[in-house]
Short mmCIF file of C-alpha atoms in Angstrom, two decimals:
data_model
loop_
_atom_site.label_atom_id
_atom_site.label_comp_id
_atom_site.label_asym_id
_atom_site.label_seq_id
_atom_site.Cartn_x
_atom_site.Cartn_y
_atom_site.Cartn_z
CA UNK F 1360 42.51 -82.96 80.36
CA UNK F 1361 41.44 -82.38 83.80
CA UNK F 1362 42.57 -79.48 85.48
CA UNK F 1363 45.85 -79.50 87.79
CA UNK F 1364 46.03 -76.44 89.35
CA UNK F 1365 44.33 -73.69 90.85
CA UNK F 1366 43.06 -71.26 88.03
CA UNK F 1367 44.84 -67.87 88.13
CA UNK F 1368 43.66 -65.12 90.44
CA UNK F 1369 42.96 -61.75 88.27
CA UNK F 1370 43.66 -60.07 91.25
CA UNK F 1371 47.02 -61.35 92.33
CA UNK F 1372 49.85 -59.59 92.15
CA UNK F 1373 51.45 -62.23 90.02
CA UNK F 1374 48.64 -61.82 87.32
CA UNK F 1375 49.49 -58.08 87.54
CA UNK F 1376 53.23 -58.75 86.64
CA UNK F 1377 52.70 -61.43 83.83
CA UNK F 1378 48.78 -61.82 82.55
CA UNK F 1379 50.03 -63.30 79.47
CA UNK F 1380 51.01 -66.51 81.02
CA UNK F 1381 47.98 -66.67 83.44
CA UNK F 1382 45.85 -66.32 80.10
CA UNK F 1383 47.43 -69.61 78.70
CA UNK F 1384 46.85 -71.73 81.71
CA UNK F 1385 42.89 -69.88 81.52
CA UNK F 1386 42.38 -71.18 77.92
CA UNK F 1387 44.03 -74.48 78.34
CA UNK F 1388 42.79 -75.91 81.44
CA UNK F 1389 39.90 -73.16 82.79
CA UNK F 1390 37.95 -71.33 79.96
CA UNK F 1391 35.00 -71.10 82.27
CA UNK F 1392 35.63 -70.79 86.04
CA UNK F 1393 33.75 -68.51 88.59
CA UNK F 1394 35.73 -65.73 90.23
CA UNK F 1395 34.87 -65.75 93.87
CA UNK F 1396 36.83 -62.42 95.02
CA UNK F 1397 34.62 -60.53 92.00
CA UNK F 1398 31.00 -62.83 91.87
CA UNK F 1399 31.84 -63.01 88.37
CA UNK F 1400 32.85 -65.77 85.76
CA UNK F 1401 35.67 -65.39 83.67
CA UNK F 1402 36.10 -66.50 79.78
CA UNK F 1403 39.40 -66.17 78.08
CA UNK F 1404 39.02 -68.46 74.67
CA UNK F 1405 38.61 -66.33 71.10
CA UNK F 1406 35.49 -68.61 70.40
CA UNK F 1407 33.50 -67.88 73.61
CA UNK F 1408 34.63 -63.80 73.74
CA UNK F 1409 33.44 -63.49 70.38
CA UNK F 1410 30.26 -64.92 71.08
CA UNK F 1411 30.21 -63.02 74.22
CA UNK F 1412 30.35 -59.35 71.98
CA UNK F 1413 28.42 -60.64 69.17
CA UNK F 1414 25.37 -62.70 70.71
CA UNK F 1415 22.59 -60.24 71.16
CA UNK F 1416 21.81 -63.39 74.69
CA UNK F 1417 24.70 -60.99 76.51
CA UNK F 1418 23.69 -57.67 77.72
CA UNK F 1419 25.59 -54.57 79.07
CA UNK F 1420 23.38 -54.19 81.90
CA UNK F 1421 26.12 -54.57 84.00
CA UNK F 1422 27.40 -51.38 83.12
CA UNK F 1423 23.75 -50.09 85.11
CA UNK F 1424 26.40 -50.67 88.45
CA UNK F 1425 30.19 -50.60 86.93
CA UNK F 1426 29.90 -47.37 84.62
CA UNK F 1427 26.29 -45.35 85.31
CA UNK F 1428 27.50 -44.11 88.71
CA UNK F 1429 30.30 -41.96 87.46
CA UNK F 1430 29.10 -41.34 84.34
CA UNK F 1431 25.31 -41.06 84.20
CA UNK F 1432 23.62 -43.59 81.74
CA UNK F 1433 25.08 -43.92 78.53
CA UNK F 1434 24.48 -45.43 75.15
CA UNK F 1435 26.34 -48.67 75.94
CA UNK F 1436 23.73 -49.59 78.40
CA UNK F 1437 21.25 -49.64 75.87
CA UNK F 1438 20.04 -51.69 73.58
CA UNK F 1439 17.30 -51.85 70.61
CA UNK F 1440 16.00 -48.61 69.08
CA UNK F 1441 16.79 -46.71 72.17
CA UNK F 1442 20.80 -47.70 71.29
CA UNK F 1443 20.44 -47.37 67.61
CA UNK F 1444 19.13 -43.36 67.50
CA UNK F 1445 21.83 -42.80 70.26
CA UNK F 1446 24.60 -44.17 68.48
CA UNK F 1447 23.35 -42.84 65.28
CA UNK F 1448 23.47 -39.41 66.87
CA UNK F 1449 26.96 -39.25 67.79
CA UNK F 1450 28.71 -41.96 65.51
CA UNK F 1451 28.98 -39.32 61.73
CA UNK F 1452 31.63 -37.19 64.44
CA UNK F 1453 34.44 -39.93 64.45
CA UNK F 1454 34.55 -40.94 60.62
CA UNK F 1455 33.81 -39.73 57.03
CA UNK F 1456 34.21 -36.22 56.26
CA UNK F 1457 33.65 -35.16 60.01
CA UNK F 1458 37.05 -36.99 60.76
CA UNK F 1459 38.70 -35.93 57.83
CA UNK F 1460 37.92 -32.21 57.38
CA UNK F 1461 37.14 -30.65 60.59
CA UNK F 1462 38.84 -33.15 63.66
CA UNK F 1463 42.35 -34.06 61.64
CA UNK F 1464 43.23 -30.72 61.70
CA UNK F 1465 42.75 -30.54 65.44
CA UNK F 1466 45.03 -33.99 65.53
CA UNK F 1467 47.69 -33.27 63.44
CA UNK F 1468 48.07 -29.81 65.43
CA UNK F 1469 48.11 -31.23 68.81
CA UNK F 1470 50.83 -34.38 68.20
CA UNK F 1471 53.00 -30.88 66.67
CA UNK F 1472 52.55 -28.77 69.72
CA UNK F 1473 53.53 -32.03 72.09
CA UNK F 1474 56.78 -33.30 69.69
CA UNK F 1475 57.38 -29.28 69.67
CA UNK F 1476 58.59 -29.51 73.32
CA UNK F 1477 60.78 -32.08 73.37
CA UNK F 1478 62.31 -32.15 69.73
CA UNK F 1479 65.47 -30.26 71.19
CA UNK F 1480 65.96 -32.12 74.00
CA UNK F 1481 67.08 -35.42 72.29
CA UNK F 1482 65.61 -37.46 75.04
CA UNK F 1483 61.73 -38.04 76.17
CA UNK F 1484 59.46 -40.59 77.58
CA UNK F 1485 57.29 -41.19 75.12
CA UNK F 1486 54.52 -42.12 77.87
CA UNK F 1487 54.51 -39.29 80.26
CA UNK F 1488 55.58 -36.69 77.74
CA UNK F 1489 53.13 -37.63 74.81
CA UNK F 1490 50.94 -40.67 75.07
CA UNK F 1491 49.26 -39.96 78.30
CA UNK F 1492 47.96 -36.14 76.95
CA UNK F 1493 48.10 -36.24 73.44
CA UNK F 1494 44.27 -37.97 73.06
CA UNK F 1495 42.94 -36.03 76.03
CA UNK F 1496 44.60 -32.99 74.69
CA UNK F 1497 42.73 -34.25 71.34
CA UNK F 1498 39.52 -34.93 72.94
CA UNK F 1499 39.36 -31.10 74.35
CA UNK F 1500 40.01 -29.37 71.29
CA UNK F 1501 37.69 -31.51 69.32
CA UNK F 1502 34.87 -30.44 71.96
CA UNK F 1503 35.71 -26.64 71.75
CA UNK F 1504 36.84 -26.81 74.99
CA UNK F 1505 39.27 -24.18 76.85
CA UNK F 1506 42.34 -25.64 77.09
CA UNK F 1507 44.15 -24.17 80.15
CA UNK F 1508 42.01 -27.46 81.51
CA UNK F 1509 43.61 -30.30 79.98
CA UNK F 1510 45.70 -31.08 83.21
CA UNK F 1511 42.17 -31.30 85.00
CA UNK F 1512 40.50 -33.10 82.31
CA UNK F 1513 43.60 -35.40 82.73
CA UNK F 1514 42.97 -35.95 86.24
CA UNK F 1515 39.09 -36.44 86.00
CA UNK F 1516 39.53 -39.22 83.03
CA UNK F 1517 42.13 -40.79 85.23
CA UNK F 1518 40.01 -41.05 87.77
CA UNK F 1519 37.19 -42.35 86.16
CA UNK F 1520 39.43 -44.96 84.31
CA UNK F 1521 40.61 -46.43 88.18
CA UNK F 1522 36.52 -46.52 88.97
CA UNK F 1523 35.67 -48.71 86.14
CA UNK F 1524 38.72 -51.03 87.20
CA UNK F 1525 38.25 -51.20 90.62
CA UNK F 1526 37.82 -55.03 91.00
CA UNK F 1527 39.29 -54.53 94.23
CA UNK F 1528 36.49 -52.13 95.46
CA UNK F 1529 38.95 -49.87 97.14
CA UNK F 1530 36.87 -47.15 98.69
CA UNK F 1531 39.33 -44.60 98.56
CA UNK F 1532 38.93 -45.22 94.26
CA UNK F 1533 35.43 -45.18 94.26
CA UNK F 1534 35.46 -41.75 96.25
CA UNK F 1535 37.35 -39.96 93.87
CA UNK F 1536 35.09 -41.67 90.89
CA UNK F 1537 32.17 -39.79 92.02
CA UNK F 1538 33.41 -36.39 93.28
CA UNK F 1539 35.25 -36.60 89.29
CA UNK F 1540 31.60 -37.32 88.20
CA UNK F 1541 29.77 -34.39 90.09
CA UNK F 1542 32.73 -32.39 89.28
CA UNK F 1543 32.40 -33.06 85.29
CA UNK F 1544 28.83 -32.22 85.56
CA UNK F 1545 28.77 -28.99 87.28
CA UNK F 1546 31.78 -28.08 84.74
CA UNK F 1547 30.08 -29.15 81.71
CA UNK F 1548 26.16 -28.72 82.07
CA UNK F 1549 26.55 -25.09 82.18
CA UNK F 1550 28.77 -25.16 78.91
CA UNK F 1551 26.34 -27.63 76.95
CA UNK F 1552 23.47 -25.03 77.77
CA UNK F 1553 25.55 -22.19 76.21
CA UNK F 1554 26.96 -23.96 73.20
CA UNK F 1555 23.09 -25.14 72.54
CA UNK F 1556 21.88 -21.74 72.77
CA UNK F 1557 25.33 -20.50 70.94
CA UNK F 1558 26.30 -23.59 68.73
CA UNK F 1559 29.86 -23.53 67.11
CA UNK F 1560 32.14 -25.14 64.54
CA UNK F 1561 33.14 -28.12 67.54
CA UNK F 1562 32.27 -31.14 68.76
CA UNK F 1563 30.64 -30.37 71.60
CA UNK F 1564 27.98 -27.84 69.52
CA UNK F 1565 27.41 -30.99 67.25
CA UNK F 1566 26.26 -33.21 69.54
CA UNK F 1567 24.17 -30.77 70.83
CA UNK F 1568 22.56 -30.08 67.44
CA UNK F 1569 22.44 -33.92 66.59
CA UNK F 1570 18.88 -35.11 65.94
CA UNK F 1571 17.09 -38.31 63.81
CA UNK F 1572 13.15 -38.06 63.54
CA UNK F 1573 12.86 -35.20 66.03
CA UNK F 1574 15.06 -37.05 69.10
CA UNK F 1575 18.02 -34.82 70.74
CA UNK F 1576 19.95 -36.12 73.29
CA UNK F 1577 19.30 -34.22 76.38
CA UNK F 1578 22.02 -32.14 78.52
CA UNK F 1579 22.60 -35.23 80.82
CA UNK F 1580 22.72 -37.47 78.01
CA UNK F 1581 25.66 -35.10 76.29
CA UNK F 1582 27.02 -34.94 79.52
CA UNK F 1583 27.18 -38.71 79.85
CA UNK F 1584 28.87 -39.58 76.47
CA UNK F 1585 31.35 -36.60 76.92
CA UNK F 1586 32.49 -38.25 80.13
CA UNK F 1587 32.56 -42.08 78.52
CA UNK F 1588 34.19 -40.24 75.49
CA UNK F 1589 37.25 -38.37 78.02
CA UNK F 1590 37.71 -42.41 79.66
CA UNK F 1591 37.48 -44.60 76.90
CA UNK F 1592 38.67 -42.20 74.27
CA UNK F 1593 41.62 -41.25 76.12
CA UNK F 1594 42.58 -43.78 78.05
CA UNK F 1595 42.54 -46.80 75.04
CA UNK F 1596 44.28 -44.47 73.04
CA UNK F 1597 46.91 -43.38 75.42
CA UNK F 1598 47.56 -47.03 75.82
CA UNK F 1599 47.53 -48.30 72.38
CA UNK F 1600 50.01 -45.30 71.84
CA UNK F 1601 52.62 -46.70 74.12
CA UNK F 1602 51.71 -50.04 73.63
CA UNK F 1603 52.40 -49.51 69.64
CA UNK F 1604 56.08 -47.80 70.32
CA UNK F 1605 56.77 -50.91 72.58
CA UNK F 1606 56.60 -52.93 70.54
CA UNK F 1607 58.16 -51.75 67.78
CA UNK F 1608 60.91 -50.34 69.88
CA UNK F 1609 61.28 -54.01 70.87
CA UNK F 1610 61.43 -55.16 67.01
CA UNK F 1611 63.72 -52.72 65.38
CA UNK F 1612 63.04 -54.38 62.11
CA UNK F 1613 59.51 -54.05 61.92
CA UNK F 1614 60.30 -50.77 63.53
CA UNK F 1615 62.69 -50.16 60.58
CA UNK F 1616 60.06 -51.16 57.83
CA UNK F 1617 57.64 -48.95 59.52
CA UNK F 1618 59.54 -46.27 59.32
CA UNK F 1619 60.38 -46.41 55.76
CA UNK F 1620 56.61 -47.21 54.64
CA UNK F 1621 54.31 -45.13 56.39
CA UNK F 1622 51.44 -47.21 54.87
CA UNK F 1623 52.67 -49.57 57.71
CA UNK F 1624 51.50 -47.91 60.77
CA UNK F 1625 48.47 -49.31 60.48
CA UNK F 1626 49.16 -53.38 59.87
CA UNK F 1627 51.25 -51.87 63.43
CA UNK F 1628 48.43 -50.68 65.28
CA UNK F 1629 46.13 -53.88 64.14
CA UNK F 1630 48.93 -56.17 65.45
CA UNK F 1631 49.39 -54.28 68.97
CA UNK F 1632 45.51 -54.63 69.15
CA UNK F 1633 45.92 -57.99 68.77
CA UNK F 1634 49.43 -58.40 70.75
CA UNK F 1635 49.08 -55.71 73.71
CA UNK F 1636 45.00 -54.61 73.43
CA UNK F 1637 44.72 -51.24 75.88
CA UNK F 1638 41.34 -52.79 77.31
CA UNK F 1639 42.41 -56.47 78.67
CA UNK F 1640 39.30 -57.23 79.66
CA UNK F 1641 35.43 -56.08 78.86
CA UNK F 1642 32.24 -57.04 81.24
CA UNK F 1643 28.80 -58.34 79.90
CA UNK F 1644 25.56 -60.41 81.62
CA UNK F 1645 23.64 -62.87 79.69
CA UNK F 1646 19.75 -62.23 80.09
CA UNK F 1647 19.37 -66.03 79.84
CA UNK F 1648 22.08 -69.68 80.70
CA UNK F 1649 24.37 -69.57 78.19
CA UNK F 1650 26.66 -72.53 77.32
CA UNK F 1651 30.22 -71.82 76.60
CA UNK F 1652 33.54 -73.43 76.42
CA UNK F 1653 33.69 -75.42 80.10
CA UNK F 1654 30.26 -75.22 81.18
CA UNK F 1655 26.62 -73.00 81.73
CA UNK F 1656 27.35 -69.15 82.59
CA UNK F 1657 23.16 -68.31 84.84
CA UNK F 1658 21.48 -65.32 83.41
CA UNK F 1659 22.05 -62.53 84.87
CA UNK F 1660 25.77 -63.02 86.38
CA UNK F 1661 28.63 -60.76 85.42
CA UNK F 1662 30.94 -62.46 82.69
CA UNK F 1663 34.87 -60.81 82.48
CA UNK F 1664 35.60 -61.39 79.21
CA UNK F 1665 38.94 -61.78 78.31
CA UNK F 1666 39.94 -59.62 75.53
CA UNK F 1667 43.81 -60.09 75.87
CA UNK F 1668 43.59 -63.95 76.42
CA UNK F 1669 41.51 -64.09 73.50
CA UNK F 1670 43.63 -62.41 71.20
CA UNK F 1671 46.25 -64.65 71.79
CA UNK F 1672 44.51 -67.34 71.28
CA UNK F 1673 46.15 -70.70 69.80
CA UNK F 1674 43.23 -72.05 67.91
CA UNK F 1675 42.97 -68.62 66.51
CA UNK F 1676 46.17 -67.17 65.71
CA UNK F 1677 49.65 -68.36 64.34
CA UNK F 1678 52.21 -67.88 67.21
CA UNK F 1679 49.88 -65.95 69.10
CA UNK F 1680 52.98 -64.86 71.43
CA UNK F 1681 54.59 -63.13 68.68
CA UNK F 1682 54.46 -59.46 67.26
CA UNK F 1683 54.83 -59.74 64.15
CA UNK F 1684 52.63 -56.62 61.56
CA UNK F 1685 53.23 -58.72 58.61
CA UNK F 1686 51.46 -62.27 59.76
CA UNK F 1687 48.53 -63.13 57.23
CA UNK F 1688 46.15 -64.44 59.91
CA UNK F 1689 45.19 -60.45 61.14
CA UNK F 1690 43.37 -58.64 58.15
CA UNK F 1691 44.28 -55.14 58.58
CA UNK F 1692 41.73 -53.72 56.19
CA UNK F 1693 38.85 -54.53 58.49
CA UNK F 1694 41.16 -54.14 61.79
CA UNK F 1695 38.83 -51.17 62.54
CA UNK F 1696 35.42 -52.56 61.63
CA UNK F 1697 32.94 -54.48 63.07
CA UNK F 1698 34.60 -56.96 60.95
CA UNK F 1699 37.83 -56.81 62.85
CA UNK F 1700 39.90 -60.49 63.57
CA UNK F 1701 41.09 -59.24 66.84
CA UNK F 1702 38.26 -58.70 69.57
CA UNK F 1703 40.23 -55.25 71.07
CA UNK F 1704 37.51 -53.15 70.12
CA UNK F 1705 34.37 -55.59 70.47
CA UNK F 1706 32.12 -56.62 68.27
CA UNK F 1707 28.50 -56.31 67.21
CA UNK F 1708 26.31 -53.79 67.78
CA UNK F 1709 28.40 -52.00 70.59
CA UNK F 1710 31.39 -52.01 68.35
CA UNK F 1711 33.71 -49.08 69.36
CA UNK F 1712 31.90 -46.07 68.16
CA UNK F 1713 35.71 -44.03 68.70
CA UNK F 1714 37.79 -46.97 66.24
CA UNK F 1715 38.31 -44.73 63.54
CA UNK F 1716 39.31 -41.94 65.47
CA UNK F 1717 42.27 -44.01 67.53
CA UNK F 1718 43.49 -45.05 64.59
CA UNK F 1719 43.41 -41.59 63.02
CA UNK F 1720 45.37 -40.49 66.51
CA UNK F 1721 47.62 -43.16 65.92
CA UNK F 1722 48.56 -43.02 62.36
CA UNK F 1723 49.08 -39.12 62.83
CA UNK F 1724 51.00 -39.76 65.79
CA UNK F 1725 53.36 -42.21 64.93
CA UNK F 1726 54.12 -40.48 61.55
CA UNK F 1727 54.89 -37.21 63.57
CA UNK F 1728 57.36 -38.50 65.91
CA UNK F 1729 59.14 -40.58 63.55
CA UNK F 1730 59.57 -38.02 61.58
CA UNK F 1731 60.71 -35.66 64.74
CA UNK F 1732 62.52 -38.86 66.08
CA UNK F 1733 63.68 -40.61 62.93
CA UNK F 1734 66.33 -42.73 64.93
CA UNK F 1735 64.76 -42.93 68.16
CA UNK F 1736 66.07 -46.04 70.70
CA UNK F 1737 64.83 -47.28 74.20
CA UNK F 1738 67.25 -45.37 76.61
CA UNK F 1739 70.00 -47.85 76.92
CA UNK F 1740 68.98 -50.53 79.92
CA UNK F 1741 65.67 -49.56 79.83
CA UNK F 1742 63.10 -52.67 80.00
CA UNK F 1743 59.40 -51.58 79.44
CA UNK F 1744 56.69 -52.56 82.23
CA UNK F 1745 53.52 -52.52 81.16
CA UNK F 1746 50.76 -51.70 84.42
CA UNK F 1747 47.37 -52.01 84.81
CA UNK F 1748 44.48 -55.02 84.66
CA UNK F 1749 41.29 -53.76 83.05
CA UNK F 1750 43.17 -51.14 81.06
CA UNK F 1751 46.56 -52.42 80.50
CA UNK F 1752 49.59 -50.31 78.69
CA UNK F 1753 54.02 -49.47 79.37
CA UNK F 1754 54.00 -47.60 82.24
CA UNK F 1755 57.89 -45.27 80.81
CA UNK F 1756 58.92 -45.13 77.43
CA UNK F 1757 62.07 -43.43 77.85
CA UNK F 1758 63.85 -43.01 73.91
CA UNK F 1759 67.00 -40.87 73.17
CA UNK F 1760 67.02 -39.41 69.19
CA UNK F 1761 69.16 -36.81 67.73
CA UNK F 1762 67.41 -33.61 68.62
CA UNK F 1763 66.14 -31.49 65.97
CA UNK F 1764 66.09 -27.04 66.44
#
């Protein structure tokens, strides 16, 4: 069918208000189109976005200009053995025994501390009082950094995420990101040198000491990974937490099921990652011309891969615009691995290294919040509103509940 209208503009106010309606139009009529304002191609179908994540012809060279100016060079820009070694150096900290034995208590403690501040109030904003603070507090604690600096790290990660998603090239956003790069380096590099000399039982010490075949990360590489961890680990878990609760609060029967059977928390998160993923788009750059639905992407072009559009593709999921934690076309057992049906963590060699950490954080947080607020409900009259383009989640979730002393 020939297009009957113009392709949606990903920088327009209409798109920002409701990208899901635009995603339907894109998948149906504009599966591949050129977006002149960003100088990029846009893809939206599940099969195309999945290929962009799995096929080695699609590189991450776009991060040379998109991330390196604010983070420094990180492993997500790397390929081949260089990438494999760096990933192997950091991955053990985010899975298995180290996650379960060393960092699970840190996650549980940070959730409890935030909940204790509001459990007696009878009302709370699950976004402002919890979701935006919890993941960054956990990362700071895991790294063994000063907890008094939580607000500072929160400001830094907010500026980094804004830089990453600055599609409109706002000069103030760009300048704030570059200031954050310098401030974070001035803070972290002396701490990294001290931790190399006097290692402790924390994530930063593990990163400093990790080696494979004699290869260690340099001080600059450790700093760059920590910068990436604050942005990727903080922002995505923040948005995922807010979205899990928004989706459950708007579907009371499913919330009741999760409250009765906590094993369903994983299903609720998996469906949230499909239905309202925290990251709506990721960029890639093909090393050669690639044919996709709707045409050919030339070598060296930037491609906006619309994860949130692909996750609602009618060709892949039944009733894709319906939130259903019991759906049978989304395997929750593989939802946090590189074999996931949804695309929220990407796929292939650049699958999110922190997926299991995020899953653990959300499971702990949801469980503890339901324990502390078993009768929580949205404040009457409040309609949750999502914000963001690259990353997206509810801006507020005011709830009422029976206060507990």
